[in-house]
Amino acid sequence: MDGEVQSLLRQRKKISTEGKDATADAVDETTSPEEAVWGKTPGGEVYFAFWRAAYDVGLGWVLTKQSKKKWIVREIQRLGWLDDSRKPAVRNWIRKQLAGKMGKDYSFDDLPLEYNTWLLFRQAVDIILLKWIGGIAMIAFNLWVKTEAHHVVKDYGWYWGDVFFQRGALVFDGVFELAPHPMYSVGYAGYYGLSLIIGSYPVLFVSIAAHAAQFGFLVFFENPHIERTYGQRKLLAQRTPVFTSSTLPEDVAAEGKTRSDSVSSTKSSDLSTPSATEGESGTETDGPQTETEYESDTENEGRPTMSRAKKGRQTSRSSVSSIPTLGASSFNGLRRSKPPISQHDLFNIYFRKDTILFHNIDLLRATDLQLVLVITYVLTASLLPPLSHKAGLVLHSIHALMWCLFHSFGLGLLLRAQSERKFLVRHFLKHYYYPQNDNGKGALYEAFSNWKSIYNTSMCMTYGMTFFHL
């Protein structure tokens, strides 16, 4: 008898705990994060309205009848679902389902009909709540938004390339037509999907805090940067290059055309013998000819005209023959004028303040930052004493929160400094060597490459620590 009492007490304790979980699931459901997701997709309103009606109207009606007339219990008795003599197959299936959910301590035959009916009703509630289906759908939607956004903006927009250099105007396409700032609004629906699956208030609060931090990043950096760069508030969408490979600026095209024409004319004049008419035209270009000179020339015989033509041909040939000579001499002069590379320049080219142990550490270089992270994690794992479950949970929560704050606020402040003062590019120009005729392109490329690597590391750690915490 004492054993049965203890078993019943254990059952009640377990049921009470699961009842709290179901209540938490219901509260999470009432937060309706799916409004931010399905409200933006075709047919999402109908889907959302159906399940909300099933929860608020359907369950409300059924529970009202159960509260007044014990309607659910009476229907189970009338249908004979839990009667072994009337419908044994249905009874065995229900018994298997409930036993699999409740665990080893559950005894289907020893518990009253009302209790088993309540457990069966909970199965219907879980279906309406759509805990797993809704959560997985929201995570899948999150991944789709991020993937499509990267497909539209490419690496240039994904890593905020317009903070470093400009490539063109904004173009809206694909997922950017779905909602305002989809990468920051509906693009974080996966946070709420995880909260729905886990059914935990701390996870929900961390998700809300992370999403709020992302909106802070949008308000304090993204929108001011877009207004500063493009003059109006637009999405961080695809940047279209101003010049493509098939088009060039007019001055460059004109210069190239002029050079090609001059070279072709030089070759043709050098290879072909000019006629008398060509000779006259060549002399006329040397200077303006007055009417008196023209009349005096026509009064004479054709010999002076021919001599003038010969003179023009000689002048043309001499000028053409002098072109390659001048080009070669100028080329040799340029080669001689280039200064030799000194030992100081060689050292700065091949030894760019490389990290030796902890000397020359620069946290704005991605490799140095990753080195510091690896050493920090190794030392922490080696020196950290054994922790209890609660202490470990608190430590992992703080760890995940720190990465979320660094990803949103730390990198946001760095981007803001780059946007306003070109902080990253100036940092690399100040501390590292670049050729004099580089015009800052090397520092720009190195700053942007390190920024991309740092951002990717932060994003991997943020999501990795969040999933590990869960």
Tab-separated table of C-alpha atoms in Angstrom:
chain	number	residue	atom	x	y	z
A	1	MET	CA	0.000	0.000	0.000
A	2	ASP	CA	2.841	2.409	0.867
A	3	GLY	CA	4.467	1.632	-2.460
A	4	GLU	CA	1.288	2.541	-4.349
A	5	VAL	CA	0.983	5.825	-2.443
A	6	GLN	CA	4.585	6.752	-3.231
A	7	SER	CA	4.045	5.844	-6.869
A	8	LEU	CA	0.964	8.075	-7.034
A	9	LEU	CA	2.887	10.925	-5.396
A	10	ARG	CA	5.659	10.583	-7.949
A	11	GLN	CA	3.069	10.623	-10.724
A	12	ARG	CA	1.483	13.796	-9.360
A	13	LYS	CA	4.874	15.511	-9.030
A	14	LYS	CA	5.820	14.606	-12.572
A	15	ILE	CA	2.452	15.686	-13.927
A	16	SER	CA	2.711	18.995	-12.070
A	17	THR	CA	6.123	19.651	-13.631
A	18	GLU	CA	4.878	18.799	-17.102
A	19	GLY	CA	1.831	20.945	-16.520
A	20	LYS	CA	4.135	23.908	-15.901
A	21	ASP	CA	5.960	23.119	-19.139
A	22	ALA	CA	2.667	23.033	-21.004
A	23	THR	CA	1.733	26.371	-19.451
A	24	ALA	CA	5.075	27.828	-20.517
A	25	ASP	CA	4.450	26.516	-24.020
A	26	ALA	CA	1.061	28.178	-24.018
A	27	VAL	CA	2.559	31.479	-22.861
A	28	ASP	CA	5.232	31.252	-25.531
A	29	GLU	CA	2.519	30.641	-28.057
A	30	THR	CA	0.569	33.696	-26.959
A	31	THR	CA	3.605	35.834	-27.743
A	32	SER	CA	2.716	34.973	-31.352
A	33	PRO	CA	6.170	35.307	-32.940
A	34	GLU	CA	4.644	33.782	-36.039
A	35	GLU	CA	2.927	37.110	-36.645
A	36	ALA	CA	6.296	38.512	-37.675
A	37	VAL	CA	6.902	35.562	-40.022
A	38	TRP	CA	3.695	34.316	-41.554
A	39	GLY	CA	2.140	37.753	-41.778
A	40	LYS	CA	4.631	38.589	-44.543
A	41	THR	CA	4.123	35.477	-46.692
A	42	PRO	CA	1.274	34.609	-49.094
A	43	GLY	CA	-1.421	32.637	-47.284
A	44	GLY	CA	0.239	33.210	-43.934
A	45	GLU	CA	-2.705	35.185	-42.588
A	46	VAL	CA	-5.081	32.272	-43.253
A	47	TYR	CA	-2.676	29.804	-41.663
A	48	PHE	CA	-2.225	31.978	-38.604
A	49	ALA	CA	-5.967	32.692	-38.268
A	50	PHE	CA	-6.821	28.982	-38.451
A	51	TRP	CA	-4.534	27.919	-35.627
A	52	ARG	CA	-5.394	30.936	-33.488
A	53	ALA	CA	-9.070	30.097	-33.902
A	54	ALA	CA	-8.365	26.460	-33.043
A	55	TYR	CA	-6.678	27.590	-29.844
A	56	ASP	CA	-8.971	30.393	-28.701
A	57	VAL	CA	-12.332	29.207	-30.007
A	58	GLY	CA	-11.942	25.445	-30.337
A	59	LEU	CA	-10.201	24.740	-27.053
A	60	GLY	CA	-12.334	27.338	-25.308
A	61	TRP	CA	-15.549	25.652	-26.432
A	62	VAL	CA	-14.344	22.131	-25.548
A	63	LEU	CA	-13.050	23.167	-22.115
A	64	THR	CA	-16.269	25.032	-21.351
A	65	LYS	CA	-18.347	21.920	-22.033
A	66	GLN	CA	-15.935	19.801	-20.003
A	67	SER	CA	-16.124	22.245	-17.106
A	68	LYS	CA	-19.926	22.320	-17.103
A	69	LYS	CA	-20.945	18.775	-18.015
A	70	LYS	CA	-17.758	16.648	-18.033
A	71	TRP	CA	-18.363	16.339	-21.756
A	72	ILE	CA	-14.957	14.950	-22.764
A	73	VAL	CA	-15.014	12.179	-20.145
A	74	ARG	CA	-18.549	11.198	-21.099
A	75	GLU	CA	-17.677	11.087	-24.785
A	76	ILE	CA	-14.702	8.827	-24.080
A	77	GLN	CA	-16.980	6.521	-22.097
A	78	ARG	CA	-19.666	6.588	-24.777
A	79	LEU	CA	-17.235	5.818	-27.579
A	80	GLY	CA	-15.503	3.112	-25.532
A	81	TRP	CA	-11.996	4.173	-26.452
A	82	LEU	CA	-10.598	3.125	-23.077
A	83	ASP	CA	-12.761	-0.005	-22.739
A	84	ASP	CA	-10.795	-3.190	-23.390
A	85	SER	CA	-13.909	-5.195	-24.155
A	86	ARG	CA	-15.431	-2.779	-26.679
A	87	LYS	CA	-12.484	-1.374	-28.619
A	88	PRO	CA	-9.268	-3.112	-27.568
A	89	ALA	CA	-7.263	-1.866	-30.559
A	90	VAL	CA	-8.019	1.771	-29.817
A	91	ARG	CA	-7.342	1.264	-26.118
A	92	ASN	CA	-3.990	-0.392	-26.755
A	93	TRP	CA	-2.948	2.395	-29.149
A	94	ILE	CA	-3.867	5.109	-26.623
A	95	ARG	CA	-2.109	3.189	-23.871
A	96	LYS	CA	1.058	2.917	-25.950
A	97	GLN	CA	1.019	6.631	-26.770
A	98	LEU	CA	0.524	7.722	-23.168
A	99	ALA	CA	3.050	5.247	-21.765
A	100	GLY	CA	5.671	6.442	-24.255
A	101	LYS	CA	5.130	10.038	-23.220
A	102	MET	CA	4.862	9.589	-19.434
A	103	GLY	CA	7.771	7.206	-18.886
A	104	LYS	CA	8.364	4.009	-16.923
A	105	ASP	CA	6.560	5.076	-13.740
A	106	TYR	CA	3.276	5.499	-15.587
A	107	SER	CA	0.660	2.771	-15.046
A	108	PHE	CA	-2.247	3.038	-17.455
A	109	ASP	CA	-4.423	0.406	-15.779
A	110	ASP	CA	-4.017	1.725	-12.199
A	111	LEU	CA	-5.064	5.301	-12.949
A	112	PRO	CA	-8.690	6.473	-13.153
A	113	LEU	CA	-10.521	7.211	-16.373
A	114	GLU	CA	-10.578	10.962	-15.793
A	115	TYR	CA	-6.807	11.116	-15.447
A	116	ASN	CA	-6.162	9.148	-18.653
A	117	THR	CA	-8.715	11.280	-20.459
A	118	TRP	CA	-6.873	14.401	-19.351
A	119	LEU	CA	-3.583	12.993	-20.666
A	120	LEU	CA	-5.267	12.232	-23.977
A	121	PHE	CA	-6.603	15.798	-24.104
A	122	ARG	CA	-3.073	17.104	-23.628
A	123	GLN	CA	-2.049	15.359	-26.848
A	124	ALA	CA	-4.636	17.423	-28.740
A	125	VAL	CA	-3.413	20.604	-27.055
A	126	ASP	CA	0.169	19.887	-28.148
A	127	ILE	CA	-1.007	19.450	-31.734
A	128	ILE	CA	-2.784	22.802	-31.680
A	129	LEU	CA	0.184	24.527	-30.103
A	130	LEU	CA	2.382	23.279	-32.961
A	131	LYS	CA	5.437	23.476	-30.780
A	132	TRP	CA	7.848	21.566	-32.991
A	133	ILE	CA	6.297	22.170	-36.398
A	134	GLY	CA	6.033	25.915	-35.865
A	135	GLY	CA	9.534	26.173	-34.411
A	136	ILE	CA	11.172	24.226	-37.226
A	137	ALA	CA	9.223	26.231	-39.815
A	138	MET	CA	10.426	29.488	-38.278
A	139	ILE	CA	14.050	28.310	-38.239
A	140	ALA	CA	13.776	27.192	-41.875
A	141	PHE	CA	12.270	30.564	-42.774
A	142	ASN	CA	15.162	32.299	-40.980
A	143	LEU	CA	17.718	30.329	-42.991
A	144	TRP	CA	15.875	31.079	-46.234
A	145	VAL	CA	15.838	34.831	-45.542
A	146	LYS	CA	19.565	34.916	-44.752
A	147	THR	CA	20.476	32.796	-47.784
A	148	GLU	CA	18.392	34.863	-50.177
A	149	ALA	CA	19.746	38.101	-48.710
A	150	HIS	CA	23.316	36.965	-49.312
A	151	HIS	CA	22.348	35.899	-52.830
A	152	VAL	CA	21.120	39.445	-53.524
A	153	VAL	CA	23.786	41.582	-51.841
A	154	LYS	CA	26.741	39.212	-52.335
A	155	ASP	CA	29.881	39.633	-50.207
A	156	TYR	CA	30.040	43.374	-50.888
A	157	GLY	CA	26.752	44.095	-49.147
A	158	TRP	CA	26.967	41.239	-46.626
A	159	TYR	CA	30.191	42.618	-45.138
A	160	TRP	CA	29.233	46.309	-45.487
A	161	GLY	CA	31.621	46.985	-48.333
A	162	ASP	CA	30.122	50.414	-48.969
A	163	VAL	CA	31.604	51.546	-45.663
A	164	PHE	CA	35.035	51.091	-47.251
A	165	PHE	CA	34.440	52.039	-50.910
A	166	GLN	CA	31.526	52.881	-53.219
A	167	ARG	CA	30.447	50.807	-56.194
A	168	GLY	CA	27.092	52.211	-57.241
A	169	ALA	CA	23.459	52.745	-56.319
A	170	LEU	CA	21.052	50.561	-54.368
A	171	VAL	CA	18.996	47.925	-56.168
A	172	PHE	CA	16.014	46.245	-54.466
A	173	ASP	CA	15.340	42.656	-55.411
A	174	GLY	CA	14.284	39.279	-54.039
A	175	VAL	CA	13.843	39.025	-50.304
A	176	PHE	CA	14.304	42.781	-49.870
A	177	GLU	CA	10.816	43.214	-51.347
A	178	LEU	CA	9.354	41.036	-48.580
A	179	ALA	CA	9.581	43.409	-45.620
A	180	PRO	CA	11.459	46.517	-44.445
A	181	HIS	CA	14.982	45.465	-43.497
A	182	PRO	CA	14.268	41.711	-43.805
A	183	MET	CA	17.725	40.750	-42.522
A	184	TYR	CA	16.985	42.496	-39.224
A	185	SER	CA	13.207	41.984	-38.867
A	186	VAL	CA	11.878	38.650	-40.137
A	187	GLY	CA	15.423	37.391	-40.624
A	188	TYR	CA	15.663	36.619	-36.894
A	189	ALA	CA	12.515	34.500	-36.652
A	190	GLY	CA	14.729	31.497	-35.901
A	191	TYR	CA	15.407	32.900	-32.430
A	192	TYR	CA	11.722	32.651	-31.600
A	193	GLY	CA	11.482	29.263	-33.272
A	194	LEU	CA	14.153	27.950	-30.901
A	195	SER	CA	12.305	29.488	-27.969
A	196	LEU	CA	9.135	27.736	-29.093
A	197	ILE	CA	10.838	24.352	-29.397
A	198	ILE	CA	12.755	24.585	-26.126
A	199	GLY	CA	9.799	26.056	-24.229
A	200	SER	CA	12.057	28.079	-21.962
A	201	TYR	CA	11.544	31.624	-20.724
A	202	PRO	CA	15.309	32.361	-20.463
A	203	VAL	CA	15.776	31.381	-24.113
A	204	LEU	CA	12.845	33.592	-25.093
A	205	PHE	CA	14.216	36.563	-23.140
A	206	VAL	CA	17.707	36.092	-24.606
A	207	SER	CA	16.148	35.933	-28.088
A	208	ILE	CA	14.222	39.142	-27.490
A	209	ALA	CA	17.364	40.849	-26.153
A	210	ALA	CA	19.422	39.704	-29.149
A	211	HIS	CA	16.747	40.870	-31.577
A	212	ALA	CA	16.483	44.219	-29.789
A	213	ALA	CA	20.265	44.602	-29.975
A	214	GLN	CA	20.093	43.997	-33.714
A	215	PHE	CA	17.487	46.721	-34.068
A	216	GLY	CA	19.800	48.991	-32.071
A	217	PHE	CA	22.521	48.217	-34.609
A	218	LEU	CA	20.056	49.137	-37.353
A	219	VAL	CA	19.023	52.424	-35.740
A	220	PHE	CA	22.439	53.684	-34.618
A	221	PHE	CA	24.618	52.533	-37.526
A	222	GLU	CA	22.748	51.156	-40.534
A	223	ASN	CA	20.197	53.898	-41.138
A	224	PRO	CA	22.599	56.832	-40.447
A	225	HIS	CA	25.194	55.244	-42.716
A	226	ILE	CA	22.683	54.785	-45.555
A	227	GLU	CA	21.485	58.373	-45.212
A	228	ARG	CA	25.079	59.591	-45.129
A	229	THR	CA	26.113	57.586	-48.175
A	230	TYR	CA	23.066	57.521	-50.419
A	231	GLY	CA	21.152	60.555	-49.211
A	232	GLN	CA	17.995	58.714	-48.262
A	233	ARG	CA	16.918	55.794	-46.141
A	234	LYS	CA	17.148	52.598	-48.157
A	235	LEU	CA	17.846	48.954	-47.567
A	236	LEU	CA	21.341	47.534	-47.576
A	237	ALA	CA	20.752	45.897	-50.938
A	238	GLN	CA	22.830	44.997	-53.971
A	239	ARG	CA	25.466	47.480	-55.134
A	240	THR	CA	25.641	47.820	-58.912
A	241	PRO	CA	29.115	48.699	-60.240
A	242	VAL	CA	29.387	52.070	-61.967
A	243	PHE	CA	31.832	50.731	-64.572
A	244	THR	CA	31.594	47.216	-65.937
A	245	SER	CA	34.216	45.328	-67.883
A	246	SER	CA	32.584	46.325	-71.188
A	247	THR	CA	32.351	50.057	-70.421
A	248	LEU	CA	35.000	52.626	-69.562
A	249	PRO	CA	34.885	56.316	-68.640
A	250	GLU	CA	34.756	58.681	-71.616
A	251	ASP	CA	38.130	60.258	-70.894
A	252	VAL	CA	39.815	56.839	-70.707
A	253	ALA	CA	38.082	55.682	-73.888
A	254	ALA	CA	38.986	58.906	-75.724
A	255	GLU	CA	42.590	58.651	-74.620
A	256	GLY	CA	42.815	55.054	-75.770
A	257	LYS	CA	41.186	55.927	-79.101
A	258	THR	CA	43.562	58.843	-79.663
A	259	ARG	CA	46.578	56.667	-78.945
A	260	SER	CA	45.404	53.936	-81.305
A	261	ASP	CA	44.651	56.459	-84.066
A	262	SER	CA	48.054	58.097	-83.708
A	263	VAL	CA	49.842	54.760	-83.835
A	264	SER	CA	47.879	53.585	-86.883
A	265	SER	CA	48.432	56.895	-88.705
A	266	THR	CA	52.139	56.725	-87.905
A	267	LYS	CA	52.423	53.235	-89.308
A	268	SER	CA	50.475	54.090	-92.471
A	269	SER	CA	52.500	57.253	-93.138
A	270	ASP	CA	55.738	55.395	-92.586
A	271	LEU	CA	54.925	52.513	-94.910
A	272	SER	CA	53.185	54.375	-97.793
A	273	THR	CA	54.719	57.057	-100.054
A	274	PRO	CA	52.688	60.283	-99.850
A	275	SER	CA	51.495	61.956	-103.058
A	276	ALA	CA	51.872	65.579	-104.015
A	277	THR	CA	48.480	66.402	-102.594
A	278	GLU	CA	49.442	64.832	-99.270
A	279	GLY	CA	52.618	66.831	-99.278
A	280	GLU	CA	50.757	70.066	-99.795
A	281	SER	CA	48.375	69.290	-97.017
A	282	GLY	CA	51.280	68.458	-94.803
A	283	THR	CA	52.898	71.821	-95.410
A	284	GLU	CA	49.657	73.660	-94.905
A	285	THR	CA	49.450	72.321	-91.400
A	286	ASP	CA	52.777	73.901	-90.553
A	287	GLY	CA	51.311	77.375	-90.585
A	288	PRO	CA	48.665	79.611	-92.153
A	289	GLN	CA	49.222	80.515	-95.812
A	290	THR	CA	48.277	84.013	-96.925
A	291	GLU	CA	46.519	84.852	-100.193
A	292	THR	CA	49.589	86.731	-101.523
A	293	GLU	CA	51.824	83.719	-101.066
A	294	TYR	CA	49.272	81.492	-102.778
A	295	GLU	CA	49.058	83.840	-105.814
A	296	SER	CA	52.843	84.130	-106.128
A	297	ASP	CA	53.156	80.359	-106.058
A	298	THR	CA	50.585	79.858	-108.783
A	299	GLU	CA	52.306	82.376	-111.073
A	300	ASN	CA	55.472	80.292	-111.078
A	301	GLU	CA	55.945	76.938	-112.744
A	302	GLY	CA	55.240	73.573	-111.096
A	303	ARG	CA	58.841	73.083	-109.905
A	304	PRO	CA	58.518	75.144	-106.719
A	305	THR	CA	55.321	73.301	-105.923
A	306	MET	CA	57.034	69.965	-106.307
A	307	SER	CA	59.939	71.120	-104.185
A	308	ARG	CA	57.508	72.175	-101.484
A	309	ALA	CA	55.888	68.745	-101.692
A	310	LYS	CA	59.259	67.047	-101.377
A	311	LYS	CA	60.037	69.250	-98.414
A	312	GLY	CA	56.745	68.256	-96.833
A	313	ARG	CA	57.475	64.582	-97.384
A	314	GLN	CA	60.909	64.950	-95.853
A	315	THR	CA	59.464	66.776	-92.858
A	316	SER	CA	56.799	64.118	-92.405
A	317	ARG	CA	59.296	61.281	-92.643
A	318	SER	CA	61.725	62.942	-90.260
A	319	SER	CA	58.953	63.516	-87.721
A	320	VAL	CA	57.769	59.922	-88.013
A	321	SER	CA	61.253	58.508	-87.719
A	322	SER	CA	61.816	60.533	-84.593
A	323	ILE	CA	58.811	59.023	-82.778
A	324	PRO	CA	60.268	55.615	-81.823
A	325	THR	CA	63.552	57.254	-80.932
A	326	LEU	CA	61.834	59.593	-78.502
A	327	GLY	CA	59.732	56.750	-77.088
A	328	ALA	CA	62.744	54.570	-76.458
A	329	SER	CA	64.719	57.370	-74.869
A	330	SER	CA	61.822	58.356	-72.645
A	331	PHE	CA	61.281	54.716	-71.657
A	332	ASN	CA	64.935	54.313	-70.783
A	333	GLY	CA	64.772	57.540	-68.824
A	334	LEU	CA	61.811	56.233	-66.846
A	335	ARG	CA	63.632	53.023	-66.106
A	336	ARG	CA	66.675	54.911	-64.951
A	337	SER	CA	64.608	57.339	-62.861
A	338	LYS	CA	62.984	54.558	-60.773
A	339	PRO	CA	64.791	54.460	-57.411
A	340	PRO	CA	66.231	51.159	-56.209
A	341	ILE	CA	64.521	49.318	-53.344
A	342	SER	CA	66.322	49.875	-50.075
A	343	GLN	CA	66.841	47.346	-47.302
A	344	HIS	CA	64.335	49.247	-45.157
A	345	ASP	CA	61.670	48.839	-47.862
A	346	LEU	CA	62.401	45.134	-48.189
A	347	PHE	CA	62.048	44.619	-44.451
A	348	ASN	CA	58.725	46.457	-44.428
A	349	ILE	CA	57.413	44.473	-47.381
A	350	TYR	CA	58.265	40.994	-46.081
A	351	PHE	CA	58.086	41.655	-42.325
A	352	ARG	CA	54.843	43.533	-41.651
A	353	LYS	CA	54.958	43.679	-37.853
A	354	ASP	CA	54.277	39.956	-37.656
A	355	THR	CA	53.092	38.527	-34.348
A	356	ILE	CA	55.816	36.795	-32.340
A	357	LEU	CA	54.309	35.217	-29.232
A	358	PHE	CA	52.364	38.242	-27.912
A	359	HIS	CA	54.526	40.918	-29.496
A	360	ASN	CA	52.895	43.057	-32.220
A	361	ILE	CA	49.397	41.818	-31.358
A	362	ASP	CA	46.803	43.775	-33.342
A	363	LEU	CA	43.194	42.830	-32.612
A	364	LEU	CA	42.056	44.479	-35.839
A	365	ARG	CA	43.950	41.819	-37.747
A	366	ALA	CA	41.765	38.734	-38.032
A	367	THR	CA	44.614	36.269	-37.503
A	368	ASP	CA	45.727	37.992	-34.291
A	369	LEU	CA	42.178	38.120	-32.945
A	370	GLN	CA	41.679	34.425	-33.669
A	371	LEU	CA	45.014	33.638	-31.984
A	372	VAL	CA	43.924	35.492	-28.835
A	373	LEU	CA	40.583	33.646	-28.841
A	374	VAL	CA	42.226	30.241	-29.191
A	375	ILE	CA	44.695	30.911	-26.361
A	376	THR	CA	41.931	32.314	-24.138
A	377	TYR	CA	39.675	29.305	-24.630
A	378	VAL	CA	42.506	26.835	-24.080
A	379	LEU	CA	43.596	28.521	-20.842
A	380	THR	CA	40.005	28.820	-19.620
A	381	ALA	CA	39.279	25.162	-20.296
A	382	SER	CA	42.495	24.145	-18.523
A	383	LEU	CA	42.177	26.373	-15.449
A	384	LEU	CA	38.408	26.372	-14.935
A	385	PRO	CA	37.435	24.303	-11.877
A	386	PRO	CA	34.550	21.802	-11.994
A	387	LEU	CA	31.210	23.586	-11.890
A	388	SER	CA	27.756	22.520	-10.846
A	389	HIS	CA	24.971	22.278	-13.388
A	390	LYS	CA	23.488	25.610	-12.351
A	391	ALA	CA	26.854	27.395	-12.342
A	392	GLY	CA	27.697	25.966	-15.756
A	393	LEU	CA	24.350	27.111	-17.120
A	394	VAL	CA	24.941	30.631	-15.806
A	395	LEU	CA	28.464	30.691	-17.270
A	396	HIS	CA	27.277	29.562	-20.705
A	397	SER	CA	24.453	32.106	-20.630
A	398	ILE	CA	26.880	34.940	-19.848
A	399	HIS	CA	29.245	33.638	-22.518
A	400	ALA	CA	26.526	33.594	-25.191
A	401	LEU	CA	25.285	37.039	-24.142
A	402	MET	CA	28.804	38.494	-24.392
A	403	TRP	CA	29.176	37.234	-27.952
A	404	CYS	CA	25.753	38.645	-28.869
A	405	LEU	CA	26.722	42.044	-27.452
A	406	PHE	CA	30.097	41.996	-29.196
A	407	HIS	CA	28.506	40.989	-32.496
A	408	SER	CA	25.842	43.703	-32.352
A	409	PHE	CA	27.428	46.593	-30.453
A	410	GLY	CA	31.180	45.972	-30.745
A	411	LEU	CA	31.221	45.425	-34.489
A	412	GLY	CA	28.535	48.071	-34.888
A	413	LEU	CA	30.702	50.703	-33.227
A	414	LEU	CA	33.651	49.619	-35.354
A	415	LEU	CA	31.584	49.994	-38.522
A	416	ARG	CA	30.328	53.365	-37.374
A	417	ALA	CA	33.900	54.581	-36.815
A	418	GLN	CA	34.869	53.323	-40.267
A	419	SER	CA	31.868	55.022	-41.843
A	420	GLU	CA	32.459	58.390	-40.166
A	421	ARG	CA	36.259	58.613	-39.882
A	422	LYS	CA	37.599	55.724	-42.021
A	423	PHE	CA	39.008	54.292	-38.797
A	424	LEU	CA	40.032	50.860	-40.103
A	425	VAL	CA	41.725	52.130	-43.245
A	426	ARG	CA	43.569	54.840	-41.295
A	427	HIS	CA	44.682	52.239	-38.756
A	428	PHE	CA	46.318	50.079	-41.420
A	429	LEU	CA	47.817	53.093	-43.177
A	430	LYS	CA	49.348	54.235	-39.892
A	431	HIS	CA	50.835	50.943	-38.694
A	432	TYR	CA	51.797	49.069	-41.880
A	433	TYR	CA	53.889	49.706	-44.955
A	434	TYR	CA	52.382	50.281	-48.418
A	435	PRO	CA	54.055	51.465	-51.652
A	436	GLN	CA	54.100	55.203	-52.277
A	437	ASN	CA	52.250	54.958	-55.609
A	438	ASP	CA	49.579	52.692	-54.106
A	439	ASN	CA	47.156	55.555	-53.349
A	440	GLY	CA	45.811	53.714	-50.316
A	441	LYS	CA	44.435	50.728	-52.246
A	442	GLY	CA	46.545	48.237	-50.313
A	443	ALA	CA	45.341	49.513	-46.947
A	444	LEU	CA	41.748	49.523	-48.198
A	445	TYR	CA	41.989	45.938	-49.409
A	446	GLU	CA	43.689	44.730	-46.224
A	447	ALA	CA	41.216	46.526	-43.944
A	448	PHE	CA	38.216	45.113	-45.800
A	449	SER	CA	39.661	41.575	-45.876
A	450	ASN	CA	40.363	41.596	-42.139
A	451	TRP	CA	36.919	43.032	-41.428
A	452	LYS	CA	35.232	40.230	-43.372
A	453	SER	CA	37.181	37.588	-41.483
A	454	ILE	CA	36.484	39.205	-38.081
A	455	TYR	CA	32.769	39.497	-38.851
A	456	ASN	CA	32.570	35.868	-39.958
A	457	THR	CA	34.368	34.717	-36.789
A	458	SER	CA	32.006	36.736	-34.610
A	459	MET	CA	28.939	35.413	-36.424
A	460	CYS	CA	30.091	31.784	-36.064
A	461	MET	CA	30.826	32.235	-32.362
A	462	THR	CA	27.518	34.024	-31.725
A	463	TYR	CA	25.370	31.361	-33.325
A	464	GLY	CA	27.591	28.526	-32.103
A	465	MET	CA	27.469	29.634	-28.472
A	466	THR	CA	23.709	30.168	-28.691
A	467	PHE	CA	23.085	26.656	-30.007
A	468	PHE	CA	25.553	25.171	-27.503
A	469	HIS	CA	23.746	26.946	-24.683
A	470	LEU	CA	20.459	25.478	-25.858
